[in-house]
């Protein structure tokens, strides 16, 4: 029996070496991953991702603000709504960001093309990000991609922006398969004494590392593999998703890495009752099967009994003595984003309070669109539409 174990260990080491050698050469069958940053905050995240590098993913920056877009580094940059805003931004008006993006939908369709997984990152509450994120998500979804929204919400003191953010989140949830929401208010507890610019860069970094972690989990080979099909299965659970990241060098890896993940001040959202979980563990050659299974079990114990859980593990030499866990919990019941039933009730209540019935509400929306776009609402047909041509679209690749 001991000989069998020894032979298995030797074969495993040889297979691991072969896997590492073939990693860079074999790109067949890899999913196409595109990360889209919409608006100022989304552009900042994409810029950070472009500079740190994400294996197997492309970056796209979309904005109405030409000056800000010039400073951003990305694989593709798209200035939208030039004829509406003169490249000066959406002025904090989500409807302007939405219209500008709709006018460029032919170009966006081209850029997203055959994407399998699309991340849409934005700051909710402003003009371009709030308005553009749902439009980009819809375009990607209609072309068959799995769409994950990765957004931040404004500080409580920004009351007008908070209202816009809530409305933007409702629209985004309708178009994306899952959305991960990070609250800027948590920065007040996490880094209260940092200069404001550096504090926001912390949130940018969290979003960037989250997107990088998810992308590389499904593009890099693992000992217990997670692939695009696994990601699709979990993300199709829909609703709000929660991201957990933890790392430790403690001897009791199984407990401490989970504690670290669950106590992160920017990510500690209650995920009890979640309907799906994707867990990926990275450890050194000393990581045992029992430890890996224990970590996956501990971090998913709050999920409902029938939750669909998929986990994987990767061994890396530079992780000797330490372990890292990344998990995504989907179908989370969060007060930050309304469910479909609650959303309908809220919409009816809002219309009732404003004294506007459903028919007149729809009519007023249509009038607004016709005034800006014409009767077709600036529907694009892949770049040939006259409205899109006159938009003065700038695309930089």
PDB file of C-alpha atoms in Angstrom, residues 70-279:
ATOM      1  CA  UNK A  70      -7.117  60.303 -22.103  1.00  0.00           C
ATOM      2  CA  UNK A  71      -5.414  59.537 -18.785  1.00  0.00           C
ATOM      3  CA  UNK A  72      -6.651  55.935 -18.697  1.00  0.00           C
ATOM      4  CA  UNK A  73      -4.687  52.928 -19.925  1.00  0.00           C
ATOM      5  CA  UNK A  74      -6.771  50.106 -21.404  1.00  0.00           C
ATOM      6  CA  UNK A  75      -6.739  47.730 -24.370  1.00  0.00           C
ATOM      7  CA  UNK A  76      -9.676  49.640 -25.882  1.00  0.00           C
ATOM      8  CA  UNK A  77     -11.038  53.094 -25.024  1.00  0.00           C
ATOM      9  CA  UNK A  78     -14.412  54.381 -26.236  1.00  0.00           C
ATOM     10  CA  UNK A  79     -15.607  57.978 -25.917  1.00  0.00           C
ATOM     11  CA  UNK A  80     -19.414  57.876 -26.124  1.00  0.00           C
ATOM     12  CA  UNK A  81     -22.007  60.622 -26.516  1.00  0.00           C
ATOM     13  CA  UNK A  82     -19.655  63.136 -28.089  1.00  0.00           C
ATOM     14  CA  UNK A  83     -22.533  64.873 -29.883  1.00  0.00           C
ATOM     15  CA  UNK A  84     -24.497  65.061 -26.621  1.00  0.00           C
ATOM     16  CA  UNK A  85     -21.801  66.118 -24.164  1.00  0.00           C
ATOM     17  CA  UNK A  86     -18.984  67.486 -26.355  1.00  0.00           C
ATOM     18  CA  UNK A  87     -16.697  65.130 -24.459  1.00  0.00           C
ATOM     19  CA  UNK A  88     -17.286  66.998 -21.191  1.00  0.00           C
ATOM     20  CA  UNK A  89     -19.036  64.250 -19.216  1.00  0.00           C
ATOM     21  CA  UNK A  90     -22.636  63.450 -18.324  1.00  0.00           C
ATOM     22  CA  UNK A  91     -22.957  66.133 -15.638  1.00  0.00           C
ATOM     23  CA  UNK A  92     -24.067  63.628 -13.010  1.00  0.00           C
ATOM     24  CA  UNK A  93     -27.153  62.720 -15.078  1.00  0.00           C
ATOM     25  CA  UNK A  94     -27.574  58.922 -15.472  1.00  0.00           C
ATOM     26  CA  UNK A  95     -30.086  59.384 -18.298  1.00  0.00           C
ATOM     27  CA  UNK A  96     -27.402  61.251 -20.253  1.00  0.00           C
ATOM     28  CA  UNK A  97     -24.923  58.427 -19.635  1.00  0.00           C
ATOM     29  CA  UNK A  98     -27.543  55.901 -20.699  1.00  0.00           C
ATOM     30  CA  UNK A  99     -28.400  57.734 -23.935  1.00  0.00           C
ATOM     31  CA  UNK A 100     -24.749  58.294 -24.827  1.00  0.00           C
ATOM     32  CA  UNK A 101     -24.014  54.577 -24.415  1.00  0.00           C
ATOM     33  CA  UNK A 102     -27.097  53.522 -26.386  1.00  0.00           C
ATOM     34  CA  UNK A 103     -25.885  55.675 -29.285  1.00  0.00           C
ATOM     35  CA  UNK A 104     -22.638  53.691 -29.304  1.00  0.00           C
ATOM     36  CA  UNK A 105     -24.136  50.241 -28.919  1.00  0.00           C
ATOM     37  CA  UNK A 106     -23.039  49.091 -32.396  1.00  0.00           C
ATOM     38  CA  UNK A 107     -19.411  49.745 -31.524  1.00  0.00           C
ATOM     39  CA  UNK A 108     -19.800  48.177 -28.083  1.00  0.00           C
ATOM     40  CA  UNK A 109     -21.284  45.060 -29.703  1.00  0.00           C
ATOM     41  CA  UNK A 110     -18.204  44.833 -31.918  1.00  0.00           C
ATOM     42  CA  UNK A 111     -15.802  45.250 -29.012  1.00  0.00           C
ATOM     43  CA  UNK A 112     -17.561  42.677 -26.825  1.00  0.00           C
ATOM     44  CA  UNK A 113     -18.098  40.396 -29.821  1.00  0.00           C
ATOM     45  CA  UNK A 114     -17.704  36.764 -28.805  1.00  0.00           C
ATOM     46  CA  UNK A 115     -16.972  37.440 -25.127  1.00  0.00           C
ATOM     47  CA  UNK A 116     -17.865  34.588 -22.780  1.00  0.00           C
ATOM     48  CA  UNK A 117     -17.568  36.453 -19.471  1.00  0.00           C
ATOM     49  CA  UNK A 118     -17.969  40.220 -19.125  1.00  0.00           C
ATOM     50  CA  UNK A 119     -17.281  42.192 -15.960  1.00  0.00           C
ATOM     51  CA  UNK A 120     -18.909  45.619 -15.858  1.00  0.00           C
ATOM     52  CA  UNK A 121     -17.404  47.848 -13.192  1.00  0.00           C
ATOM     53  CA  UNK A 122     -18.674  51.316 -12.287  1.00  0.00           C
ATOM     54  CA  UNK A 123     -19.338  53.720  -9.465  1.00  0.00           C
ATOM     55  CA  UNK A 124     -23.067  54.037  -8.830  1.00  0.00           C
ATOM     56  CA  UNK A 125     -24.506  57.511  -8.263  1.00  0.00           C
ATOM     57  CA  UNK A 126     -22.743  59.488 -10.981  1.00  0.00           C
ATOM     58  CA  UNK A 127     -23.876  60.112 -14.542  1.00  0.00           C
ATOM     59  CA  UNK A 128     -21.893  57.943 -16.924  1.00  0.00           C
ATOM     60  CA  UNK A 129     -21.247  54.872 -14.776  1.00  0.00           C
ATOM     61  CA  UNK A 130     -24.805  54.656 -13.427  1.00  0.00           C
ATOM     62  CA  UNK A 131     -26.356  55.137 -16.856  1.00  0.00           C
ATOM     63  CA  UNK A 132     -23.895  53.147 -18.947  1.00  0.00           C
ATOM     64  CA  UNK A 133     -23.418  50.002 -16.821  1.00  0.00           C
ATOM     65  CA  UNK A 134     -26.931  48.560 -17.416  1.00  0.00           C
ATOM     66  CA  UNK A 135     -26.704  49.307 -21.166  1.00  0.00           C
ATOM     67  CA  UNK A 136     -23.318  47.589 -21.511  1.00  0.00           C
ATOM     68  CA  UNK A 137     -24.592  44.646 -19.440  1.00  0.00           C
ATOM     69  CA  UNK A 138     -27.649  44.262 -21.660  1.00  0.00           C
ATOM     70  CA  UNK A 139     -25.544  44.315 -24.839  1.00  0.00           C
ATOM     71  CA  UNK A 140     -23.166  41.675 -23.449  1.00  0.00           C
ATOM     72  CA  UNK A 141     -25.992  39.482 -22.167  1.00  0.00           C
ATOM     73  CA  UNK A 142     -27.869  39.589 -25.475  1.00  0.00           C
ATOM     74  CA  UNK A 143     -24.710  38.307 -27.184  1.00  0.00           C
ATOM     75  CA  UNK A 144     -24.588  35.297 -24.872  1.00  0.00           C
ATOM     76  CA  UNK A 145     -22.003  36.358 -22.289  1.00  0.00           C
ATOM     77  CA  UNK A 146     -22.248  35.798 -18.560  1.00  0.00           C
ATOM     78  CA  UNK A 147     -22.330  39.306 -17.077  1.00  0.00           C
ATOM     79  CA  UNK A 148     -21.060  40.192 -13.600  1.00  0.00           C
ATOM     80  CA  UNK A 149     -21.585  43.740 -12.340  1.00  0.00           C
ATOM     81  CA  UNK A 150     -18.917  44.986  -9.928  1.00  0.00           C
ATOM     82  CA  UNK A 151     -19.953  48.349  -8.512  1.00  0.00           C
ATOM     83  CA  UNK A 152     -19.407  50.712  -5.586  1.00  0.00           C
ATOM     84  CA  UNK A 153     -22.070  52.843  -3.905  1.00  0.00           C
ATOM     85  CA  UNK A 154     -21.706  56.445  -2.623  1.00  0.00           C
ATOM     86  CA  UNK A 155     -21.324  57.764   0.920  1.00  0.00           C
ATOM     87  CA  UNK A 156     -24.543  58.251   2.903  1.00  0.00           C
ATOM     88  CA  UNK A 157     -23.985  62.005   3.015  1.00  0.00           C
ATOM     89  CA  UNK A 158     -24.274  62.094  -0.799  1.00  0.00           C
ATOM     90  CA  UNK A 159     -28.057  61.865  -0.657  1.00  0.00           C
ATOM     91  CA  UNK A 160     -28.868  62.725  -4.272  1.00  0.00           C
ATOM     92  CA  UNK A 161     -26.186  60.339  -5.522  1.00  0.00           C
ATOM     93  CA  UNK A 162     -27.506  57.608  -3.213  1.00  0.00           C
ATOM     94  CA  UNK A 163     -30.973  57.831  -4.793  1.00  0.00           C
ATOM     95  CA  UNK A 164     -29.430  57.652  -8.269  1.00  0.00           C
ATOM     96  CA  UNK A 165     -27.285  54.712  -7.161  1.00  0.00           C
ATOM     97  CA  UNK A 166     -30.310  52.749  -5.937  1.00  0.00           C
ATOM     98  CA  UNK A 167     -32.130  53.307  -9.216  1.00  0.00           C
ATOM     99  CA  UNK A 168     -29.004  52.370 -11.169  1.00  0.00           C
ATOM    100  CA  UNK A 169     -28.587  49.171  -9.154  1.00  0.00           C
ATOM    101  CA  UNK A 170     -32.188  48.171  -9.912  1.00  0.00           C
ATOM    102  CA  UNK A 171     -31.561  48.579 -13.638  1.00  0.00           C
ATOM    103  CA  UNK A 172     -28.215  46.794 -13.461  1.00  0.00           C
ATOM    104  CA  UNK A 173     -29.694  43.822 -11.654  1.00  0.00           C
ATOM    105  CA  UNK A 174     -32.241  43.408 -14.451  1.00  0.00           C
ATOM    106  CA  UNK A 175     -29.456  43.083 -17.038  1.00  0.00           C
ATOM    107  CA  UNK A 176     -26.543  41.375 -15.234  1.00  0.00           C
ATOM    108  CA  UNK A 177     -26.463  37.739 -14.134  1.00  0.00           C
ATOM    109  CA  UNK A 178     -25.010  38.712 -10.746  1.00  0.00           C
ATOM    110  CA  UNK A 179     -23.815  41.923  -9.153  1.00  0.00           C
ATOM    111  CA  UNK A 180     -21.214  42.455  -6.449  1.00  0.00           C
ATOM    112  CA  UNK A 181     -21.790  45.675  -4.498  1.00  0.00           C
ATOM    113  CA  UNK A 182     -19.092  47.407  -2.427  1.00  0.00           C
ATOM    114  CA  UNK A 183     -20.097  50.231  -0.087  1.00  0.00           C
ATOM    115  CA  UNK A 184     -17.846  53.316   0.035  1.00  0.00           C
ATOM    116  CA  UNK A 185     -19.104  54.017   3.572  1.00  0.00           C
ATOM    117  CA  UNK A 186     -16.950  51.141   4.808  1.00  0.00           C
ATOM    118  CA  UNK A 187     -13.870  53.188   3.909  1.00  0.00           C
ATOM    119  CA  UNK A 188     -14.732  55.478   6.842  1.00  0.00           C
ATOM    120  CA  UNK A 189     -13.997  52.610   9.237  1.00  0.00           C
ATOM    121  CA  UNK A 190     -11.228  50.923   7.242  1.00  0.00           C
ATOM    122  CA  UNK A 191      -9.018  53.888   6.240  1.00  0.00           C
ATOM    123  CA  UNK A 192     -10.565  56.966   7.945  1.00  0.00           C
ATOM    124  CA  UNK A 193      -7.325  58.979   8.088  1.00  0.00           C
ATOM    125  CA  UNK A 194      -6.071  58.446   4.553  1.00  0.00           C
ATOM    126  CA  UNK A 195      -6.249  61.368   2.078  1.00  0.00           C
ATOM    127  CA  UNK A 196      -9.466  61.047   0.078  1.00  0.00           C
ATOM    128  CA  UNK A 197      -7.691  60.188  -3.180  1.00  0.00           C
ATOM    129  CA  UNK A 198      -5.757  57.343  -1.565  1.00  0.00           C
ATOM    130  CA  UNK A 199      -8.865  56.105   0.246  1.00  0.00           C
ATOM    131  CA  UNK A 200     -10.718  55.753  -3.049  1.00  0.00           C
ATOM    132  CA  UNK A 201      -7.705  53.982  -4.544  1.00  0.00           C
ATOM    133  CA  UNK A 202      -8.130  51.330  -1.832  1.00  0.00           C
ATOM    134  CA  UNK A 203     -11.636  50.587  -3.130  1.00  0.00           C
ATOM    135  CA  UNK A 204     -10.308  50.576  -6.709  1.00  0.00           C
ATOM    136  CA  UNK A 205      -7.673  48.053  -5.651  1.00  0.00           C
ATOM    137  CA  UNK A 206     -10.237  45.791  -3.955  1.00  0.00           C
ATOM    138  CA  UNK A 207     -12.410  45.761  -7.087  1.00  0.00           C
ATOM    139  CA  UNK A 208      -9.369  45.209  -9.318  1.00  0.00           C
ATOM    140  CA  UNK A 209      -8.074  42.289  -7.233  1.00  0.00           C
ATOM    141  CA  UNK A 210     -11.555  40.748  -7.131  1.00  0.00           C
ATOM    142  CA  UNK A 211     -11.931  40.843 -10.904  1.00  0.00           C
ATOM    143  CA  UNK A 212      -8.353  39.604 -11.380  1.00  0.00           C
ATOM    144  CA  UNK A 213      -8.930  36.761  -8.914  1.00  0.00           C
ATOM    145  CA  UNK A 214     -12.132  35.575 -10.594  1.00  0.00           C
ATOM    146  CA  UNK A 215     -10.621  35.827 -14.083  1.00  0.00           C
ATOM    147  CA  UNK A 216      -7.429  33.943 -13.270  1.00  0.00           C
ATOM    148  CA  UNK A 217      -9.322  31.294 -11.320  1.00  0.00           C
ATOM    149  CA  UNK A 218     -10.932  30.076 -14.536  1.00  0.00           C
ATOM    150  CA  UNK A 219      -8.044  30.742 -16.945  1.00  0.00           C
ATOM    151  CA  UNK A 220      -5.192  29.148 -14.998  1.00  0.00           C
ATOM    152  CA  UNK A 221      -4.983  25.367 -14.483  1.00  0.00           C
ATOM    153  CA  UNK A 222      -5.558  24.059 -10.970  1.00  0.00           C
ATOM    154  CA  UNK A 223      -5.098  20.793  -9.110  1.00  0.00           C
ATOM    155  CA  UNK A 224      -8.853  20.677  -8.505  1.00  0.00           C
ATOM    156  CA  UNK A 225      -9.966  22.725 -11.485  1.00  0.00           C
ATOM    157  CA  UNK A 226     -12.620  25.424 -11.745  1.00  0.00           C
ATOM    158  CA  UNK A 227     -13.582  26.362 -15.278  1.00  0.00           C
ATOM    159  CA  UNK A 228     -15.886  28.670 -17.201  1.00  0.00           C
ATOM    160  CA  UNK A 229     -18.743  26.155 -16.987  1.00  0.00           C
ATOM    161  CA  UNK A 230     -18.490  26.208 -13.182  1.00  0.00           C
ATOM    162  CA  UNK A 231     -18.548  30.006 -13.209  1.00  0.00           C
ATOM    163  CA  UNK A 232     -21.643  29.959 -15.439  1.00  0.00           C
ATOM    164  CA  UNK A 233     -23.435  27.532 -13.131  1.00  0.00           C
ATOM    165  CA  UNK A 234     -22.862  29.704 -10.053  1.00  0.00           C
ATOM    166  CA  UNK A 235     -23.417  33.111 -11.650  1.00  0.00           C
ATOM    167  CA  UNK A 236     -26.686  31.937 -13.180  1.00  0.00           C
ATOM    168  CA  UNK A 237     -28.039  31.748  -9.624  1.00  0.00           C
ATOM    169  CA  UNK A 238     -28.563  35.489 -10.147  1.00  0.00           C
ATOM    170  CA  UNK A 239     -29.162  38.303  -7.690  1.00  0.00           C
ATOM    171  CA  UNK A 240     -26.594  39.876  -5.426  1.00  0.00           C
ATOM    172  CA  UNK A 241     -23.197  38.228  -5.052  1.00  0.00           C
ATOM    173  CA  UNK A 242     -20.704  38.569  -2.198  1.00  0.00           C
ATOM    174  CA  UNK A 243     -16.945  38.347  -2.603  1.00  0.00           C
ATOM    175  CA  UNK A 244     -14.743  36.921   0.166  1.00  0.00           C
ATOM    176  CA  UNK A 245     -10.936  36.978   0.198  1.00  0.00           C
ATOM    177  CA  UNK A 246      -8.688  35.728   2.977  1.00  0.00           C
ATOM    178  CA  UNK A 247      -5.041  34.797   3.472  1.00  0.00           C
ATOM    179  CA  UNK A 248      -3.022  33.424   6.381  1.00  0.00           C
ATOM    180  CA  UNK A 249       0.296  31.905   7.379  1.00  0.00           C
ATOM    181  CA  UNK A 250      -1.107  30.623  10.660  1.00  0.00           C
ATOM    182  CA  UNK A 251      -0.537  26.972  11.551  1.00  0.00           C
ATOM    183  CA  UNK A 252      -4.284  26.475  11.840  1.00  0.00           C
ATOM    184  CA  UNK A 253      -4.893  27.335   8.183  1.00  0.00           C
ATOM    185  CA  UNK A 254      -8.376  25.869   7.989  1.00  0.00           C
ATOM    186  CA  UNK A 255      -9.819  28.175  10.635  1.00  0.00           C
ATOM    187  CA  UNK A 256      -7.711  31.311  10.293  1.00  0.00           C
ATOM    188  CA  UNK A 257      -7.994  31.798   6.535  1.00  0.00           C
ATOM    189  CA  UNK A 258     -11.793  31.647   6.815  1.00  0.00           C
ATOM    190  CA  UNK A 259     -11.766  34.081   9.757  1.00  0.00           C
ATOM    191  CA  UNK A 260      -9.620  36.464   7.718  1.00  0.00           C
ATOM    192  CA  UNK A 261     -11.996  36.272   4.755  1.00  0.00           C
ATOM    193  CA  UNK A 262     -15.122  36.808   6.844  1.00  0.00           C
ATOM    194  CA  UNK A 263     -13.732  39.736   8.833  1.00  0.00           C
ATOM    195  CA  UNK A 264     -12.528  41.863   5.901  1.00  0.00           C
ATOM    196  CA  UNK A 265     -13.902  45.350   6.665  1.00  0.00           C
ATOM    197  CA  UNK A 266     -14.801  46.092   3.042  1.00  0.00           C
ATOM    198  CA  UNK A 267     -16.290  42.709   2.185  1.00  0.00           C
ATOM    199  CA  UNK A 268     -18.084  41.518   5.336  1.00  0.00           C
ATOM    200  CA  UNK A 269     -21.624  41.326   3.939  1.00  0.00           C
ATOM    201  CA  UNK A 270     -23.970  38.806   5.538  1.00  0.00           C
ATOM    202  CA  UNK A 271     -24.375  35.970   3.033  1.00  0.00           C
ATOM    203  CA  UNK A 272     -26.489  33.577   5.104  1.00  0.00           C
ATOM    204  CA  UNK A 273     -29.029  31.803   2.912  1.00  0.00           C
ATOM    205  CA  UNK A 274     -27.070  32.308  -0.314  1.00  0.00           C
ATOM    206  CA  UNK A 275     -28.039  29.817  -3.020  1.00  0.00           C
ATOM    207  CA  UNK A 276     -24.665  29.293  -4.695  1.00  0.00           C
ATOM    208  CA  UNK A 277     -20.973  29.335  -3.881  1.00  0.00           C
ATOM    209  CA  UNK A 278     -17.738  29.218  -5.872  1.00  0.00           C
ATOM    210  CA  UNK A 279     -14.631  28.641  -3.722  1.00  0.00           C
TER     211      UNK A 279
END
